[in-house]
PDB file of C-alpha atoms in Angstrom:
ATOM      1  CA  MET A   1    -106.301 -45.237  40.670  1.00 93.00           C
ATOM      2  CA  LEU A   2    -108.795 -42.831  39.149  1.00 96.00           C
ATOM      3  CA  ILE A   3    -110.636 -40.279  41.453  1.00 97.00           C
ATOM      4  CA  CYS A   4    -113.590 -38.235  40.414  1.00 96.00           C
ATOM      5  CA  ARG A   5    -115.439 -35.408  41.988  1.00 97.00           C
ATOM      6  CA  TYR A   6    -119.172 -35.647  41.731  1.00 96.00           C
ATOM      7  CA  ALA A   7    -122.511 -34.221  42.720  1.00 94.00           C
ATOM      8  CA  GLU A   8    -125.537 -36.240  43.777  1.00 92.00           C
ATOM      9  CA  HIS A   9    -128.734 -34.796  45.185  1.00 89.00           C
ATOM     10  CA  GLY A  10    -127.147 -31.489  45.982  1.00 88.00           C
ATOM     11  CA  ARG A  11    -124.130 -32.999  47.800  1.00 90.00           C
ATOM     12  CA  HIS A  12    -120.550 -32.980  46.529  1.00 92.00           C
ATOM     13  CA  GLY A  13    -117.897 -35.589  47.108  1.00 94.00           C
ATOM     14  CA  TYR A  14    -114.906 -37.464  45.778  1.00 96.00           C
ATOM     15  CA  GLY A  15    -114.952 -41.025  44.692  1.00 95.00           C
ATOM     16  CA  ARG A  16    -112.746 -43.837  43.379  1.00 95.00           C
ATOM     17  CA  VAL A  17    -113.749 -44.889  39.925  1.00 95.00           C
ATOM     18  CA  GLU A  18    -113.708 -48.663  39.454  1.00 92.00           C
ATOM     19  CA  GLN A  19    -115.269 -51.491  37.683  1.00 87.00           C
ATOM     20  CA  ASP A  20    -117.378 -54.172  39.545  1.00 82.00           C
ATOM     21  CA  GLU A  21    -119.996 -56.661  38.563  1.00 79.00           C
ATOM     22  CA  ASP A  22    -122.515 -53.954  38.105  1.00 76.00           C
ATOM     23  CA  GLY A  23    -120.411 -51.800  35.864  1.00 87.00           C
ATOM     24  CA  VAL A  24    -118.367 -48.655  36.561  1.00 91.00           C
ATOM     25  CA  VAL A  25    -119.099 -47.356  40.041  1.00 93.00           C
ATOM     26  CA  VAL A  26    -117.941 -44.613  42.273  1.00 94.00           C
ATOM     27  CA  VAL A  27    -116.689 -45.483  45.753  1.00 94.00           C
ATOM     28  CA  PRO A  28    -116.673 -42.454  48.365  1.00 95.00           C
ATOM     29  CA  VAL A  29    -113.088 -41.437  49.240  1.00 95.00           C
ATOM     30  CA  ARG A  30    -111.396 -38.441  50.967  1.00 93.00           C
ATOM     31  CA  TYR A  31    -107.821 -37.131  50.660  1.00 92.00           C
ATOM     32  CA  ASP A  32    -105.718 -37.791  53.777  1.00 91.00           C
ATOM     33  CA  ALA A  33    -103.131 -34.977  53.531  1.00 86.00           C
ATOM     34  CA  PRO A  34    -100.730 -36.305  56.311  1.00 88.00           C
ATOM     35  CA  ALA A  35    -100.673 -39.740  54.606  1.00 87.00           C
ATOM     36  CA  GLY A  36    -100.597 -38.203  51.160  1.00 86.00           C
ATOM     37  CA  ALA A  37    -103.249 -40.650  49.914  1.00 89.00           C
ATOM     38  CA  TRP A  38    -106.868 -41.137  49.106  1.00 94.00           C
ATOM     39  CA  VAL A  39    -108.710 -43.215  51.625  1.00 94.00           C
ATOM     40  CA  GLU A  40    -112.173 -44.668  51.752  1.00 91.00           C
ATOM     41  CA  ARG A  41    -114.960 -42.858  53.739  1.00 91.00           C
ATOM     42  CA  ALA A  42    -118.327 -43.876  54.836  1.00 87.00           C
ATOM     43  CA  GLY A  43    -120.964 -44.249  52.029  1.00 87.00           C
ATOM     44  CA  ARG A  44    -122.182 -46.619  49.491  1.00 89.00           C
ATOM     45  CA  ALA A  45    -120.891 -47.162  45.970  1.00 90.00           C
ATOM     46  CA  ARG A  46    -123.113 -45.783  43.238  1.00 90.00           C
ATOM     47  CA  PRO A  47    -123.133 -46.164  39.388  1.00 92.00           C
ATOM     48  CA  VAL A  48    -121.059 -43.534  37.681  1.00 91.00           C
ATOM     49  CA  ASP A  49    -124.110 -42.850  35.445  1.00 91.00           C
ATOM     50  CA  ALA A  50    -126.160 -41.916  38.514  1.00 92.00           C
ATOM     51  CA  VAL A  51    -123.905 -38.909  39.512  1.00 93.00           C
ATOM     52  CA  THR A  52    -122.798 -35.753  37.832  1.00 94.00           C
ATOM     53  CA  LEU A  53    -119.086 -35.407  37.205  1.00 94.00           C
ATOM     54  CA  LEU A  54    -117.613 -32.021  38.398  1.00 96.00           C
ATOM     55  CA  PRO A  55    -114.251 -30.522  37.815  1.00 97.00           C
ATOM     56  CA  PRO A  56    -111.839 -32.787  39.870  1.00 97.00           C
ATOM     57  CA  ALA A  57    -110.449 -29.992  41.885  1.00 96.00           C
ATOM     58  CA  GLU A  58    -111.547 -26.991  44.038  1.00 96.00           C
ATOM     59  CA  PRO A  59    -108.659 -24.499  43.526  1.00 97.00           C
ATOM     60  CA  THR A  60    -108.143 -21.080  45.128  1.00 97.00           C
ATOM     61  CA  LYS A  61    -105.982 -20.365  42.046  1.00 98.00           C
ATOM     62  CA  ILE A  62    -104.919 -21.820  38.697  1.00 98.00           C
ATOM     63  CA  ALA A  63    -101.208 -21.294  37.766  1.00 97.00           C
ATOM     64  CA  CYS A  64    -100.211 -21.637  34.199  1.00 96.00           C
ATOM     65  CA  VAL A  65     -96.627 -22.038  33.004  1.00 93.00           C
ATOM     66  CA  ALA A  66     -96.156 -20.307  29.611  1.00 89.00           C
ATOM     67  CA  LEU A  67     -94.019 -21.445  26.665  1.00 88.00           C
ATOM     68  CA  ASN A  68     -92.831 -24.624  28.248  1.00 92.00           C
ATOM     69  CA  TYR A  69     -92.541 -26.825  25.161  1.00 90.00           C
ATOM     70  CA  ALA A  70     -89.579 -26.939  22.892  1.00 80.00           C
ATOM     71  CA  PRO A  71     -90.459 -26.060  19.259  1.00 74.00           C
ATOM     72  CA  ASP A  72     -88.977 -29.345  17.890  1.00 63.00           C
ATOM     73  CA  ALA A  73     -90.490 -31.467  20.740  1.00 51.00           C
ATOM     74  CA  THR A  74     -87.025 -32.587  21.872  1.00 54.00           C
ATOM     75  CA  ALA A  75     -86.574 -30.633  25.063  1.00 48.00           C
ATOM     76  CA  THR A  76     -83.348 -32.155  26.222  1.00 52.00           C
ATOM     77  CA  ARG A  77     -81.186 -29.446  24.774  1.00 49.00           C
ATOM     78  CA  HIS A  78     -83.611 -26.704  25.695  1.00 55.00           C
ATOM     79  CA  ARG A  79     -83.701 -27.539  29.425  1.00 59.00           C
ATOM     80  CA  ARG A  80     -83.660 -24.564  31.642  1.00 59.00           C
ATOM     81  CA  PRO A  81     -82.837 -24.246  35.353  1.00 56.00           C
ATOM     82  CA  ALA A  82     -85.677 -24.716  37.804  1.00 57.00           C
ATOM     83  CA  ASP A  83     -85.557 -21.270  39.342  1.00 59.00           C
ATOM     84  CA  PRO A  84     -88.365 -18.693  39.787  1.00 58.00           C
ATOM     85  CA  ALA A  85     -87.072 -16.468  37.001  1.00 64.00           C
ATOM     86  CA  SER A  86     -86.887 -19.346  34.467  1.00 68.00           C
ATOM     87  CA  CYS A  87     -90.685 -19.700  33.976  1.00 79.00           C
ATOM     88  CA  ALA A  88     -93.373 -17.251  33.185  1.00 86.00           C
ATOM     89  CA  VAL A  89     -96.321 -17.969  35.448  1.00 92.00           C
ATOM     90  CA  VAL A  90     -99.873 -16.626  34.650  1.00 93.00           C
ATOM     91  CA  LEU A  91    -102.814 -16.889  37.124  1.00 96.00           C
ATOM     92  CA  LYS A  92    -106.443 -17.826  36.188  1.00 97.00           C
ATOM     93  CA  PRO A  93    -109.277 -17.339  38.609  1.00 97.00           C
ATOM     94  CA  PRO A  94    -111.450 -20.281  39.816  1.00 97.00           C
ATOM     95  CA  SER A  95    -114.400 -18.911  37.844  1.00 95.00           C
ATOM     96  CA  THR A  96    -112.753 -20.232  34.628  1.00 97.00           C
ATOM     97  CA  LEU A  97    -113.239 -23.823  35.896  1.00 97.00           C
ATOM     98  CA  VAL A  98    -115.690 -26.130  34.113  1.00 97.00           C
ATOM     99  CA  GLY A  99    -115.864 -29.944  34.002  1.00 97.00           C
ATOM    100  CA  HIS A 100    -116.015 -32.797  31.511  1.00 96.00           C
ATOM    101  CA  GLY A 101    -118.979 -32.423  29.263  1.00 95.00           C
ATOM    102  CA  ASP A 102    -119.695 -28.738  30.187  1.00 96.00           C
ATOM    103  CA  PRO A 103    -120.008 -26.209  27.395  1.00 96.00           C
ATOM    104  CA  VAL A 104    -117.475 -23.449  27.103  1.00 96.00           C
ATOM    105  CA  GLY A 105    -118.387 -19.979  25.868  1.00 94.00           C
ATOM    106  CA  HIS A 106    -116.791 -18.257  22.918  1.00 95.00           C
ATOM    107  CA  PRO A 107    -116.114 -14.628  23.972  1.00 93.00           C
ATOM    108  CA  GLY A 108    -117.338 -13.140  20.763  1.00 92.00           C
ATOM    109  CA  ALA A 109    -116.338 -11.894  17.340  1.00 92.00           C
ATOM    110  CA  ASP A 110    -113.690  -9.497  18.756  1.00 91.00           C
ATOM    111  CA  TRP A 111    -111.730 -12.492  19.934  1.00 94.00           C
ATOM    112  CA  GLU A 112    -110.083 -15.584  18.418  1.00 95.00           C
ATOM    113  CA  LEU A 113    -110.397 -18.519  20.809  1.00 97.00           C
ATOM    114  CA  ARG A 114    -107.674 -21.048  20.795  1.00 97.00           C
ATOM    115  CA  HIS A 115    -107.300 -24.548  22.461  1.00 98.00           C
ATOM    116  CA  GLU A 116    -104.293 -25.586  24.500  1.00 98.00           C
ATOM    117  CA  ALA A 117    -104.235 -29.259  25.691  1.00 98.00           C
ATOM    118  CA  GLU A 118    -102.207 -29.659  28.932  1.00 98.00           C
ATOM    119  CA  LEU A 119    -101.403 -31.997  31.778  1.00 98.00           C
ATOM    120  CA  ALA A 120    -102.842 -30.394  35.003  1.00 98.00           C
ATOM    121  CA  VAL A 121    -101.371 -31.000  38.443  1.00 98.00           C
ATOM    122  CA  VAL A 122    -103.761 -30.860  41.342  1.00 98.00           C
ATOM    123  CA  ILE A 123    -102.008 -30.059  44.708  1.00 97.00           C
ATOM    124  CA  GLY A 124    -102.996 -32.102  47.814  1.00 95.00           C
ATOM    125  CA  VAL A 125    -101.321 -30.184  50.632  1.00 95.00           C
ATOM    126  CA  ALA A 126    -100.408 -26.660  51.454  1.00 96.00           C
ATOM    127  CA  CYS A 127     -96.818 -26.140  50.371  1.00 97.00           C
ATOM    128  CA  LYS A 128     -94.084 -23.424  49.714  1.00 97.00           C
ATOM    129  CA  GLN A 129     -90.553 -23.786  48.381  1.00 95.00           C
ATOM    130  CA  VAL A 130     -90.906 -27.432  47.407  1.00 96.00           C
ATOM    131  CA  PRO A 131     -87.773 -29.140  46.316  1.00 95.00           C
ATOM    132  CA  PRO A 132     -88.120 -30.722  42.915  1.00 94.00           C
ATOM    133  CA  GLU A 133     -87.170 -34.182  44.264  1.00 95.00           C
ATOM    134  CA  HIS A 134     -90.141 -33.936  46.759  1.00 96.00           C
ATOM    135  CA  ALA A 135     -92.756 -32.537  44.219  1.00 96.00           C
ATOM    136  CA  ALA A 136     -94.634 -35.832  43.990  1.00 95.00           C
ATOM    137  CA  GLU A 137     -95.240 -35.710  47.684  1.00 95.00           C
ATOM    138  CA  VAL A 138     -97.559 -32.636  47.349  1.00 96.00           C
ATOM    139  CA  VAL A 139     -99.540 -33.832  44.454  1.00 96.00           C
ATOM    140  CA  ALA A 140    -103.061 -35.318  44.817  1.00 95.00           C
ATOM    141  CA  GLY A 141    -103.313 -36.401  41.201  1.00 96.00           C
ATOM    142  CA  TYR A 142    -103.029 -35.454  37.491  1.00 98.00           C
ATOM    143  CA  THR A 143    -105.845 -34.661  35.041  1.00 98.00           C
ATOM    144  CA  CYS A 144    -106.548 -33.295  31.523  1.00 98.00           C
ATOM    145  CA  ALA A 145    -106.910 -29.606  30.976  1.00 98.00           C
ATOM    146  CA  ASN A 146    -107.704 -27.195  28.087  1.00 98.00           C
ATOM    147  CA  ASP A 147    -106.033 -23.842  28.921  1.00 98.00           C
ATOM    148  CA  LEU A 148    -108.268 -21.808  26.689  1.00 97.00           C
ATOM    149  CA  THR A 149    -106.865 -18.515  25.553  1.00 96.00           C
ATOM    150  CA  ALA A 150    -108.379 -15.642  23.582  1.00 96.00           C
ATOM    151  CA  TYR A 151    -106.586 -13.185  21.350  1.00 93.00           C
ATOM    152  CA  ALA A 152    -108.018  -9.831  20.458  1.00 91.00           C
ATOM    153  CA  ARG A 153    -108.422  -9.691  16.601  1.00 85.00           C
ATOM    154  CA  ARG A 154    -108.045  -5.945  16.401  1.00 70.00           C
ATOM    155  CA  ALA A 155    -104.819  -6.000  18.312  1.00 51.00           C
ATOM    156  CA  ARG A 156    -103.176  -8.137  15.651  1.00 52.00           C
ATOM    157  CA  GLN A 157    -103.757  -5.394  13.189  1.00 52.00           C
ATOM    158  CA  ASP A 158    -102.365  -2.696  15.445  1.00 55.00           C
ATOM    159  CA  GLN A 159     -99.293  -1.059  13.923  1.00 58.00           C
ATOM    160  CA  THR A 160     -98.044   0.496  17.215  1.00 62.00           C
ATOM    161  CA  GLY A 161     -95.698  -2.414  17.822  1.00 64.00           C
ATOM    162  CA  HIS A 162     -97.393  -3.497  20.982  1.00 66.00           C
ATOM    163  CA  PRO A 163     -97.911  -7.235  21.361  1.00 66.00           C
ATOM    164  CA  PRO A 164    -101.416  -8.705  20.831  1.00 77.00           C
ATOM    165  CA  VAL A 165    -103.886  -8.472  23.688  1.00 84.00           C
ATOM    166  CA  TRP A 166    -104.681 -11.911  24.995  1.00 90.00           C
ATOM    167  CA  ALA A 167    -106.870 -13.204  27.852  1.00 93.00           C
ATOM    168  CA  LYS A 168    -107.171 -16.445  29.891  1.00 95.00           C
ATOM    169  CA  HIS A 169    -109.669 -15.211  32.449  1.00 95.00           C
ATOM    170  CA  PHE A 170    -113.056 -15.589  30.830  1.00 94.00           C
ATOM    171  CA  ASP A 171    -115.651 -17.705  32.644  1.00 94.00           C
ATOM    172  CA  GLY A 172    -115.308 -21.413  31.511  1.00 95.00           C
ATOM    173  CA  PHE A 173    -111.665 -20.982  30.148  1.00 97.00           C
ATOM    174  CA  THR A 174    -110.300 -23.953  32.130  1.00 98.00           C
ATOM    175  CA  PRO A 175    -112.051 -27.161  31.296  1.00 98.00           C
ATOM    176  CA  LEU A 176    -110.739 -29.911  33.592  1.00 98.00           C
ATOM    177  CA  GLY A 177    -111.321 -33.595  33.942  1.00 97.00           C
ATOM    178  CA  PRO A 178    -112.830 -36.080  33.649  1.00 96.00           C
ATOM    179  CA  TRP A 179    -111.070 -37.251  36.828  1.00 96.00           C
ATOM    180  CA  LEU A 180    -107.688 -37.424  38.612  1.00 97.00           C
ATOM    181  CA  ALA A 181    -105.077 -40.108  38.046  1.00 97.00           C
ATOM    182  CA  THR A 182    -102.928 -40.996  40.977  1.00 95.00           C
ATOM    183  CA  GLY A 183     -99.722 -42.970  41.181  1.00 91.00           C
ATOM    184  CA  LEU A 184     -98.857 -41.659  37.676  1.00 95.00           C
ATOM    185  CA  ASP A 185     -95.361 -40.896  36.437  1.00 96.00           C
ATOM    186  CA  PRO A 186     -95.749 -37.703  34.541  1.00 97.00           C
ATOM    187  CA  ALA A 187     -92.299 -37.720  32.830  1.00 95.00           C
ATOM    188  CA  ASP A 188     -93.503 -39.238  29.491  1.00 95.00           C
ATOM    189  CA  LEU A 189     -97.261 -38.970  28.866  1.00 97.00           C
ATOM    190  CA  ARG A 190     -98.740 -38.554  25.431  1.00 97.00           C
ATOM    191  CA  ILE A 191    -101.070 -35.584  25.051  1.00 98.00           C
ATOM    192  CA  THR A 192    -103.481 -35.134  22.120  1.00 98.00           C
ATOM    193  CA  CYS A 193    -106.116 -32.616  21.193  1.00 98.00           C
ATOM    194  CA  ARG A 194    -108.834 -33.305  18.654  1.00 98.00           C
ATOM    195  CA  VAL A 195    -111.382 -30.768  17.302  1.00 98.00           C
ATOM    196  CA  ASN A 196    -114.401 -32.329  15.582  1.00 98.00           C
ATOM    197  CA  GLY A 197    -112.401 -35.609  15.385  1.00 98.00           C
ATOM    198  CA  GLU A 198    -109.392 -33.956  13.657  1.00 98.00           C
ATOM    199  CA  THR A 199    -106.112 -34.166  15.468  1.00 98.00           C
ATOM    200  CA  ARG A 200    -104.732 -30.659  16.109  1.00 97.00           C
ATOM    201  CA  GLN A 201    -102.080 -31.398  18.889  1.00 97.00           C
ATOM    202  CA  ASP A 202     -99.990 -34.516  19.373  1.00 97.00           C
ATOM    203  CA  GLY A 203     -97.149 -34.326  21.817  1.00 95.00           C
ATOM    204  CA  GLY A 204     -96.310 -35.338  25.242  1.00 94.00           C
ATOM    205  CA  THR A 205     -94.543 -34.407  28.485  1.00 95.00           C
ATOM    206  CA  ARG A 206     -91.258 -35.655  27.280  1.00 92.00           C
ATOM    207  CA  GLY A 207     -91.155 -32.332  25.334  1.00 92.00           C
ATOM    208  CA  LEU A 208     -91.499 -30.135  28.377  1.00 92.00           C
ATOM    209  CA  ILE A 209     -88.564 -27.639  28.722  1.00 92.00           C
ATOM    210  CA  THR A 210     -89.086 -27.578  32.550  1.00 92.00           C
ATOM    211  CA  PRO A 211     -90.315 -31.122  33.591  1.00 93.00           C
ATOM    212  CA  VAL A 212     -93.449 -31.551  35.718  1.00 96.00           C
ATOM    213  CA  HIS A 213     -91.759 -32.036  39.053  1.00 95.00           C
ATOM    214  CA  GLU A 214     -89.605 -28.929  38.464  1.00 94.00           C
ATOM    215  CA  VAL A 215     -92.744 -27.005  37.410  1.00 95.00           C
ATOM    216  CA  VAL A 216     -94.293 -27.656  40.704  1.00 96.00           C
ATOM    217  CA  ALA A 217     -91.212 -26.577  42.498  1.00 95.00           C
ATOM    218  CA  VAL A 218     -90.851 -23.410  40.587  1.00 94.00           C
ATOM    219  CA  VAL A 219     -94.560 -22.387  41.059  1.00 96.00           C
ATOM    220  CA  SER A 220     -94.336 -23.198  44.821  1.00 96.00           C
ATOM    221  CA  ARG A 221     -91.469 -20.579  44.875  1.00 94.00           C
ATOM    222  CA  HIS A 222     -93.557 -17.978  43.204  1.00 93.00           C
ATOM    223  CA  MET A 223     -96.560 -18.534  45.605  1.00 96.00           C
ATOM    224  CA  THR A 224     -97.943 -20.636  48.395  1.00 98.00           C
ATOM    225  CA  LEU A 225     -99.986 -23.553  46.994  1.00 98.00           C
ATOM    226  CA  LEU A 226    -103.050 -24.700  48.739  1.00 97.00           C
ATOM    227  CA  PRO A 227    -105.018 -27.981  48.668  1.00 96.00           C
ATOM    228  CA  GLY A 228    -106.974 -28.091  45.434  1.00 96.00           C
ATOM    229  CA  ASP A 229    -104.807 -25.616  43.563  1.00 98.00           C
ATOM    230  CA  VAL A 230    -104.156 -26.437  39.910  1.00 98.00           C
ATOM    231  CA  VAL A 231    -100.856 -26.131  38.007  1.00 98.00           C
ATOM    232  CA  LEU A 232    -101.027 -26.166  34.249  1.00 98.00           C
ATOM    233  CA  THR A 233     -97.718 -27.358  32.800  1.00 97.00           C
ATOM    234  CA  GLY A 234     -97.749 -26.052  29.222  1.00 95.00           C
ATOM    235  CA  THR A 235     -99.127 -27.142  25.840  1.00 96.00           C
ATOM    236  CA  PRO A 236     -97.431 -28.899  22.779  1.00 95.00           C
ATOM    237  CA  ALA A 237     -97.283 -27.303  19.373  1.00 94.00           C
ATOM    238  CA  GLY A 238    -100.492 -27.125  17.405  1.00 95.00           C
ATOM    239  CA  SER A 239    -102.752 -24.727  19.364  1.00 96.00           C
ATOM    240  CA  GLY A 240    -105.462 -23.581  16.953  1.00 96.00           C
ATOM    241  CA  PRO A 241    -108.596 -21.561  16.692  1.00 97.00           C
ATOM    242  CA  LEU A 242    -112.101 -22.738  17.842  1.00 97.00           C
ATOM    243  CA  SER A 243    -115.560 -21.646  16.722  1.00 96.00           C
ATOM    244  CA  ALA A 244    -118.967 -22.012  18.279  1.00 96.00           C
ATOM    245  CA  GLY A 245    -120.306 -25.597  17.755  1.00 96.00           C
ATOM    246  CA  ASP A 246    -116.697 -27.223  17.866  1.00 98.00           C
ATOM    247  CA  GLU A 247    -116.253 -30.303  19.985  1.00 98.00           C
ATOM    248  CA  VAL A 248    -112.864 -30.404  21.713  1.00 98.00           C
ATOM    249  CA  GLU A 249    -111.292 -33.452  23.155  1.00 98.00           C
ATOM    250  CA  VAL A 250    -108.080 -33.508  25.202  1.00 98.00           C
ATOM    251  CA  SER A 251    -106.655 -37.006  25.849  1.00 98.00           C
ATOM    252  CA  ILE A 252    -103.662 -37.898  28.142  1.00 98.00           C
ATOM    253  CA  ALA A 253    -102.296 -41.384  28.460  1.00 97.00           C
ATOM    254  CA  GLY A 254    -103.083 -42.908  31.850  1.00 96.00           C
ATOM    255  CA  VAL A 255    -105.755 -40.310  32.599  1.00 97.00           C
ATOM    256  CA  GLY A 256    -108.578 -40.268  29.983  1.00 96.00           C
ATOM    257  CA  THR A 257    -110.348 -37.892  27.690  1.00 98.00           C
ATOM    258  CA  LEU A 258    -111.795 -34.538  28.544  1.00 98.00           C
ATOM    259  CA  ARG A 259    -114.639 -33.487  26.151  1.00 98.00           C
ATOM    260  CA  ASN A 260    -116.310 -30.070  25.811  1.00 98.00           C
ATOM    261  CA  THR A 261    -118.288 -28.185  23.167  1.00 98.00           C
ATOM    262  CA  VAL A 262    -117.881 -24.494  22.369  1.00 97.00           C
ATOM    263  CA  ARG A 263    -120.992 -22.397  22.296  1.00 94.00           C
ATOM    264  CA  THR A 264    -121.844 -18.783  21.738  1.00 88.00           C
ATOM    265  CA  THR A 265    -121.881 -16.869  25.051  1.00 73.00           C
ATOM    266  CA  PRO A 266    -125.409 -15.215  25.251  1.00 65.00           C
ATOM    267  CA  ASP A 267    -125.650 -11.490  26.322  1.00 63.00           C
ATOM    268  CA  ARG A 268    -127.212 -11.422  29.746  1.00 67.00           C
ATOM    269  CA  PRO A 269    -127.723  -7.770  30.892  1.00 64.00           C
ATOM    270  CA  TRP A 270    -127.117  -7.366  34.594  1.00 68.00           C
ATOM    271  CA  ALA A 271    -130.201  -6.430  36.757  1.00 67.00           C
ATOM    272  CA  PRO A 272    -130.650  -6.413  40.542  1.00 78.00           C
ATOM    273  CA  GLY A 273    -132.000  -9.679  41.661  1.00 68.00           C
ATOM    274  CA  GLY A 274    -131.301 -11.276  38.268  1.00 61.00           C
ATOM    275  CA  ASN A 275    -130.171 -14.876  38.099  1.00 56.00           C
ATOM    276  CA  GLY A 276    -127.406 -14.559  35.460  1.00 52.00           C
ATOM    277  CA  VAL A 277    -124.663 -14.288  38.079  1.00 54.00           C
ATOM    278  CA  ASP A 278    -126.150 -16.948  40.331  1.00 53.00           C
ATOM    279  CA  ALA A 279    -126.100 -19.393  37.493  1.00 47.00           C
ATOM    280  CA  VAL A 280    -122.367 -18.793  36.848  1.00 48.00           C
ATOM    281  CA  LEU A 281    -121.535 -19.067  40.572  1.00 48.00           C
ATOM    282  CA  SER A 282    -123.585 -22.262  41.142  1.00 47.00           C
ATOM    283  CA  GLY A 283    -120.602 -24.313  39.773  1.00 46.00           C
ATOM    284  CA  VAL A 284    -117.853 -22.481  41.888  1.00 49.00           C
ATOM    285  CA  THR A 285    -117.595 -23.648  45.408  1.00 48.00           C
ATOM    286  CA  GLY A 286    -114.374 -21.916  46.339  1.00 44.00           C
ATOM    287  CA  HIS A 287    -113.542 -24.864  48.721  1.00 49.00           C
ATOM    288  CA  PRO A 288    -110.243 -26.516  48.613  1.00 48.00           C
ATOM    289  CA  LEU A 289    -109.691 -30.217  47.939  1.00 61.00           C
ATOM    290  CA  GLY A 290    -111.285 -32.345  50.503  1.00 52.00           C
ATOM    291  CA  ARG A 291    -114.016 -29.823  51.586  1.00 57.00           C
ATOM    292  CA  SER A 292    -116.607 -31.429  49.408  1.00 61.00           C
ATOM    293  CA  THR A 293    -119.401 -33.061  51.559  1.00 52.00           C
TER     294      THR A 293
END
């Protein structure tokens, strides 16, 4: 089942995406946490073209697991134990979130922007210390993510021996979508990334050093996970640079294709009463999964 988050006439909601005699429609649903399932709610079905697709999660935090793919894409002999010290976990704020079709801003000439296609896990219930064998019970669905990362160009020329400066926290640095897939086995899903139609990354979750269910378990031992939180599981080999004007597509089998275009971020000097910050915050609700109206 595919679940989207959408906006219509100023109201936000979740809907099941399905085909009927009128085409692709969105049927209103909500997440029933005790049942661990999406259930229908009152409301009429509407054509998917009549609504605006939003990022399919409303996280309090986005947790990224670093360096989780084996270099030769055969992770079996690289498996590591699922304990909190086995994975490097990096946090991104909710302000990095954008949806399918939204533009993402390049941080400027001082930075090299790089794409990272990933399977994203969206959490459905509050949880802590989740056993790996029960990880599927706390998952609301899976979706496509582009874990954008910027590397400071000048840092790479630094001869002090310090590692390059990198950042994941810029606004718009977590494109997510276009919707959630439920009932999916994440053990062997193909992941590809195309830039302007050229394939840059082509791998799959079979290459994960720490598999998806163990990633959820490990992250839940680092921190309490809340409904709507997002866990990014790692990116296959092939991450590469992006420039303004590039179109980036992340495709995952069983989920769909997330598409975004890179643009130059305009300079917007701050001023009291200015609308620059308001424009950024208009897409960030801060509400967890299921709080949409």
